[in-house]
Amino acid sequence: MTTACETTTALVTDRLLDARFVRLLAMVFGSGLSIYLLTSVVPLYLAANGAGGIGAGLSTAATMFSAVSVELLITRMLARWGYQLVLGLGLVLLGAPSLILLATAALPLVLAVCIVRGAGLAILVVGAVALIADLTPPTRRSEALGVYGVAVGIPAVIGLPLGVYLGHVIGFDALFVLAAVTSLAGLVMLIGLPATAGTEEQHVQVLGGVRRSGLLMPSLVFAAVTVAAGISVTFLPLAVAPSKQSMVATALLLQAIAAPLARWLAGRYADRIGAAKLLAPVLVLAAIGAGSLVFLPSPVAILIGSVCFGSGFGAAQNLTLSLMYNRVDRSRYGQVSALWNLAYDGGWGLGAIVFGLVVSGVGYPAAFAMTAAVVAVAVLPAVKASA
């Protein structure tokens, strides 16, 4: 009988960037481009066809709500159908519905497309992260997750502005086709990847045994940081005068660049020093960055704060995920991936909703100070974990 240890050894190679890992990264990059090319374009498409701001907001909400809902199901899907089939389904759900937009701009149908694409996105992010844990040696897992962070970060940096630019240059229809192709092309990359999620029994309950397995603390810590991330991206443009929007764009670009770089660097050092020891310092950095927004509209505070927060946020992504994987056996890899992505998407959405309610009563400086305090509180359990 093949043991779990033997199965894991069969999947792992000494080299980090072997052929399977490179194919996985290529798939992740293409699917990332597919989602980010249309993130800002679909709201523009709806607005251009008379849906207005309400329709634009609903399109983003539909994508995120769908992703959060489906993330609860993916561990069972991986256990039943394996990596190749589930990831292939995710690529199809993310890419193919974009072609429906060629025929209609009706709000109900566009929202349906967003819901299906959100499901595909959820499948891909959860499945890919779980597969990385299977494909890479435990001694280099943090570094592998850092490389993965770069692969998913670059599409965000180039895809958001490129989508808006191409929408004006080549038109919406050509862009919808491009978004479909970049995702569906990833189906070729699935060849040679592990077909199954392991021969041992998989833990399929996302929330089951979270406290006993030591996953609760890093999940909540990461959620605290994603709360601040969702707030900064959503409300910074609204908190600054229209005449200074170029500065806001620069700040968000710096944050988007800093995050994947910090995620990669954190991975390299976490394998040598330990993820728990690095977590508290990067949370302090993130809290400083979030707190800098109290000094709006100071350009220096905003730009430096964006770099600090982006660095802390990116590093925290790697360190919390590495810490979670280090605390469980292989049967819980799918659970870790789903739980971490729930913290990501849930914290992002919850932060934006609560902040919107709070800011109307206390104003932007006080609300941003509260945001920084949420991140700062997360430092305490991180310090305890490193002791």
XYZ file of C-alpha atoms in Angstrom:
387
model
C 0.000 0.000 0.000
C 1.303 3.443 -0.895
C 1.654 5.622 2.180
C 1.006 9.373 2.361
C 4.721 9.928 2.845
C 5.565 7.961 -0.293
C 2.907 9.801 -2.285
C 4.256 13.147 -1.212
C 7.786 12.119 -2.110
C 6.607 11.074 -5.540
C 5.193 14.518 -6.150
C 8.156 16.483 -4.836
C 11.416 17.155 -6.614
C 14.562 18.801 -5.327
C 14.334 21.516 -7.961
C 11.884 24.306 -7.290
C 11.203 25.350 -10.888
C 10.669 21.951 -12.471
C 8.487 21.464 -15.541
C 5.261 20.915 -13.596
C 5.725 23.985 -11.432
C 6.504 26.143 -14.469
C 3.358 24.909 -16.233
C 1.311 25.693 -13.148
C 2.771 29.208 -12.984
C 1.989 29.759 -16.679
C -1.604 28.685 -16.088
C -1.874 30.991 -13.069
C -0.442 33.919 -15.031
C -2.872 33.455 -17.931
C -5.920 33.058 -15.721
C -4.821 36.089 -13.702
C -4.659 38.170 -16.875
C -8.142 36.971 -17.788
C -9.659 38.200 -14.539
C -7.751 41.479 -14.280
C -8.222 42.498 -17.913
C -11.958 42.674 -17.254
C -12.028 43.789 -13.607
C -12.355 47.464 -14.524
C -13.633 46.927 -18.069
C -16.912 45.152 -17.218
C -18.087 48.093 -15.065
C -17.122 50.437 -17.919
C -18.973 48.215 -20.385
C -22.115 48.329 -18.257
C -21.870 52.082 -17.753
C -21.397 52.638 -21.483
C -24.599 50.688 -22.129
C -26.746 52.547 -19.627
C -26.420 50.449 -16.453
C -24.902 53.326 -14.485
C -22.942 53.161 -11.248
C -25.314 50.662 -9.630
C -24.729 48.116 -12.368
C -20.976 48.669 -12.227
C -20.922 48.052 -8.481
C -23.116 44.973 -8.777
C -20.731 43.409 -11.290
C -17.823 43.519 -8.835
C -20.000 42.380 -5.926
C -21.349 39.454 -7.952
C -17.841 38.231 -8.772
C -16.601 38.408 -5.172
C -19.733 36.921 -3.607
C -19.610 34.032 -6.031
C -15.920 33.421 -5.295
C -16.440 33.354 -1.517
C -19.407 30.984 -1.838
C -17.641 28.512 -4.103
C -14.453 28.461 -2.007
C -16.362 26.475 0.618
C -16.899 23.661 -1.889
C -13.497 23.277 -3.498
C -11.882 20.961 -0.948
C -14.616 18.410 -1.643
C -14.204 18.895 -5.381
C -10.445 18.311 -5.187
C -10.905 15.204 -3.059
C -13.462 13.748 -5.459
C -12.179 14.773 -8.900
C -8.506 15.684 -8.463
C -6.403 18.631 -9.598
C -6.542 18.328 -13.384
C -10.302 18.109 -13.700
C -11.063 20.778 -11.100
C -8.483 23.267 -12.392
C -9.675 22.617 -15.955
C -13.222 23.389 -14.857
C -12.001 26.613 -13.272
C -10.263 27.718 -16.485
C -13.402 27.073 -18.525
C -15.687 28.878 -16.074
C -13.347 31.858 -15.964
C -12.694 32.133 -19.705
C -15.659 30.894 -21.741
C -18.375 33.184 -20.242
C -16.441 36.243 -21.448
C -17.601 35.369 -24.964
C -21.251 35.815 -23.914
C -20.509 39.515 -23.478
C -20.000 39.743 -27.244
C -23.744 39.282 -27.676
C -25.270 41.283 -24.850
C -24.835 44.101 -22.353
C -28.073 43.328 -20.511
C -27.418 43.690 -16.799
C -28.899 40.318 -15.678
C -26.813 38.391 -18.210
C -23.638 40.349 -17.455
C -24.119 39.672 -13.745
C -24.603 35.983 -14.538
C -21.296 36.046 -16.415
C -19.640 37.683 -13.394
C -21.038 35.012 -11.071
C -19.735 32.177 -13.256
C -16.337 33.853 -13.653
C -16.178 34.363 -9.877
C -16.710 30.626 -9.410
C -13.897 29.905 -11.856
C -11.628 32.340 -10.061
C -12.307 30.665 -6.719
C -11.538 27.222 -8.107
C -8.261 28.367 -9.621
C -6.867 30.253 -6.629
C -7.740 27.528 -4.125
C -6.707 24.649 -6.363
C -3.439 26.246 -7.478
C -2.289 27.067 -3.955
C -3.091 23.548 -2.752
C -1.219 22.042 -5.707
C 1.862 24.157 -5.005
C 2.051 22.609 -1.551
C 1.999 19.179 -3.214
C 4.536 19.945 -5.924
C 7.269 21.601 -3.862
C 9.559 20.353 -1.082
C 8.502 21.445 2.433
C 11.945 22.988 2.900
C 11.332 25.335 -0.048
C 7.571 25.753 0.223
C 7.643 29.369 1.394
C 9.892 30.308 -1.521
C 7.563 28.479 -3.915
C 4.595 30.398 -2.537
C 6.609 33.582 -3.032
C 7.223 32.740 -6.685
C 3.523 31.994 -7.011
C 2.818 35.416 -5.485
C 4.820 37.065 -8.256
C 2.977 35.016 -10.894
C -0.406 36.213 -9.589
C 0.822 39.734 -8.783
C 2.169 40.677 -12.210
C -1.221 40.199 -13.964
C -2.755 42.571 -11.425
C -0.105 45.218 -12.077
C -0.377 45.096 -15.864
C -3.887 43.733 -16.389
C -5.900 46.487 -14.701
C -4.486 49.436 -16.667
C -3.997 47.351 -19.837
C -7.639 46.293 -19.876
C -8.863 49.888 -19.724
C -6.343 50.947 -22.381
C -7.160 48.098 -24.765
C -10.869 48.709 -24.293
C -10.383 52.096 -25.922
C -7.899 50.916 -28.551
C -9.277 47.590 -29.794
C -12.798 47.790 -28.390
C -14.767 45.752 -25.863
C -15.449 42.786 -28.148
C -11.799 42.079 -28.951
C -10.932 42.420 -25.266
C -13.609 39.896 -24.273
C -12.110 37.405 -26.734
C -8.608 38.062 -25.378
C -9.793 37.448 -21.821
C -11.326 34.139 -22.884
C -8.205 33.015 -24.737
C -5.765 33.819 -21.911
C -7.749 31.599 -19.559
C -8.627 28.735 -21.910
C -5.026 28.491 -23.142
C -4.146 27.295 -19.653
C -5.873 23.978 -20.351
C -2.752 22.902 -22.243
C -0.657 23.574 -19.141
C -2.592 20.996 -17.132
C -0.923 18.166 -19.058
C 1.515 16.402 -16.754
C 0.200 17.888 -13.532
C -0.957 15.451 -10.818
C -4.409 14.127 -11.629
C -5.373 13.386 -8.028
C -5.112 15.196 -4.714
C -3.450 12.195 -3.072
C -4.370 8.634 -2.216
C -4.983 9.250 1.481
C -8.323 10.461 2.807
C -8.708 14.206 2.334
C -10.064 16.582 4.980
C -12.930 18.236 3.081
C -14.567 20.429 5.737
C -13.180 23.951 5.321
C -14.094 25.138 8.835
C -13.778 21.796 10.618
C -11.058 21.484 13.267
C -9.668 24.950 12.552
C -8.823 25.772 16.174
C -7.367 22.367 17.029
C -5.145 22.340 13.952
C -3.667 25.783 14.693
C -5.179 27.400 11.603
C -7.411 29.907 13.394
C -4.738 32.416 14.430
C -3.030 32.870 11.033
C -6.437 33.005 9.311
C -7.678 35.819 11.558
C -4.356 37.660 11.375
C -4.423 37.548 7.595
C -8.075 38.636 7.513
C -7.127 41.725 9.536
C -4.587 42.717 6.881
C -6.953 42.049 3.976
C -9.539 44.286 5.666
C -7.063 47.164 5.311
C -6.204 46.141 1.732
C -9.816 46.256 0.604
C -10.282 49.630 2.279
C -7.205 51.249 0.733
C -8.025 50.189 -2.830
C -11.716 51.080 -2.550
C -11.658 54.333 -0.601
C -8.316 56.022 -1.248
C -9.525 57.405 -4.615
C -12.656 58.723 -2.886
C -10.763 60.331 -0.004
C -8.506 62.465 -2.212
C -9.541 65.461 -4.285
C -10.045 64.877 -8.034
C -7.085 67.127 -8.798
C -4.771 64.649 -7.019
C -6.015 61.418 -8.595
C -2.724 60.964 -10.441
C -1.026 60.700 -7.054
C -3.586 58.104 -5.970
C -2.935 56.100 -9.133
C 0.801 56.207 -8.428
C 0.259 55.122 -4.826
C -1.895 52.163 -5.820
C 0.627 51.170 -8.483
C 3.460 51.249 -5.933
C 1.362 49.142 -3.574
C 0.597 46.630 -6.337
C 4.292 46.333 -7.234
C 5.531 46.122 -3.640
C 3.137 43.318 -2.672
C 4.376 40.495 -4.969
C 8.024 41.475 -4.469
C 7.612 41.342 -0.693
C 5.713 38.080 -1.002
C 8.643 36.530 -2.859
C 11.282 37.916 -0.477
C 9.317 36.752 2.550
C 9.213 33.266 1.068
C 12.964 33.118 0.564
C 13.713 34.109 4.142
C 10.836 32.207 5.754
C 12.359 28.887 4.658
C 15.568 29.819 6.532
C 14.312 31.789 9.530
C 10.776 30.535 9.978
C 7.476 32.137 8.983
C 6.340 32.709 12.584
C 9.381 34.849 13.436
C 8.850 37.162 10.458
C 5.094 37.602 10.779
C 4.974 40.195 13.568
C 7.484 42.614 11.945
C 5.658 42.610 8.603
C 2.348 43.244 10.363
C 3.913 46.280 12.049
C 5.003 47.472 8.606
C 1.466 46.982 7.270
C -0.016 48.864 10.239
C 2.358 51.791 9.642
C 1.360 51.869 5.984
C -2.356 51.771 6.794
C -1.900 54.460 9.454
C -0.191 56.800 7.001
C -3.558 57.508 5.389
C -4.508 59.443 8.518
C -2.301 62.229 7.132
C -4.317 62.711 3.938
C -3.821 64.489 1.617
C -0.043 64.554 2.215
C 1.581 63.085 -0.937
C 4.647 61.899 0.983
C 2.551 60.075 3.571
C 0.372 58.442 0.932
C 3.214 57.295 -1.329
C 5.477 56.036 1.460
C 2.514 54.487 3.229
C 1.474 52.639 0.085
C 4.917 51.086 -0.253
C 4.944 50.116 3.437
C 1.460 48.645 3.338
C 2.019 46.872 0.040
C 5.216 45.313 1.403
C 3.583 44.267 4.673
C 0.498 42.944 2.907
C 2.497 40.936 0.374
C 4.790 39.442 2.999
C 1.822 38.595 5.239
C 0.214 36.681 2.363
C 3.206 34.370 2.135
C 3.930 34.035 5.837
C 0.392 33.246 6.981
C -0.062 30.677 4.223
C 3.318 29.065 4.936
C 2.533 28.964 8.646
C -0.792 27.263 7.973
C 0.748 24.622 5.715
C 3.470 23.927 8.270
C 0.857 23.138 10.913
C -1.075 20.438 9.024
C -0.470 17.210 7.158
C -1.071 16.738 3.455
C -4.705 15.689 3.875
C -5.533 19.272 4.937
C -3.762 21.127 2.098
C -7.063 21.797 0.341
C -8.599 23.049 3.581
C -5.684 25.444 4.160
C -5.969 26.875 0.661
C -9.744 27.355 0.927
C -9.548 28.856 4.419
C -6.778 31.274 3.467
C -8.659 32.452 0.379
C -11.822 32.888 2.453
C -9.852 35.142 4.790
C -8.571 37.051 1.779
C -11.892 37.617 0.010
C -14.000 37.864 3.158
C -11.697 40.378 4.830
C -11.491 42.421 1.643
C -15.269 42.638 1.253
C -16.094 43.060 4.941
C -13.578 45.854 5.346
C -15.051 47.829 2.466
C -18.607 47.447 3.771
C -17.850 48.386 7.396
C -15.556 51.254 6.428
C -18.272 52.707 4.211
C -20.622 52.752 7.184
C -18.063 54.174 9.614
C -16.590 56.896 7.429
C -19.920 58.659 7.026
C -19.993 59.267 10.764
C -16.372 59.963 11.719
C -14.683 61.073 8.489
C -11.743 59.613 6.563
C -8.820 60.338 8.966
C -10.503 58.696 11.956
C -11.746 55.770 9.871
C -8.255 55.147 8.468
C -6.868 55.298 12.025
C -9.328 52.577 13.043
C -8.200 50.520 10.076
C -4.568 50.761 11.179
C -5.624 49.769 14.700
C -7.221 46.564 13.370
C -3.927 45.587 11.744
C -1.961 46.592 14.848
C -4.090 44.349 17.064
C -3.154 41.404 14.852
C 0.497 41.917 15.851
C -0.207 40.542 19.351
C -1.075 36.931 18.397
C 1.716 37.015 15.807
C 4.238 37.904 18.525
C 2.892 35.101 20.704
C 3.248 32.618 17.840
C 6.892 33.547 17.340
C 7.809 33.058 21.001
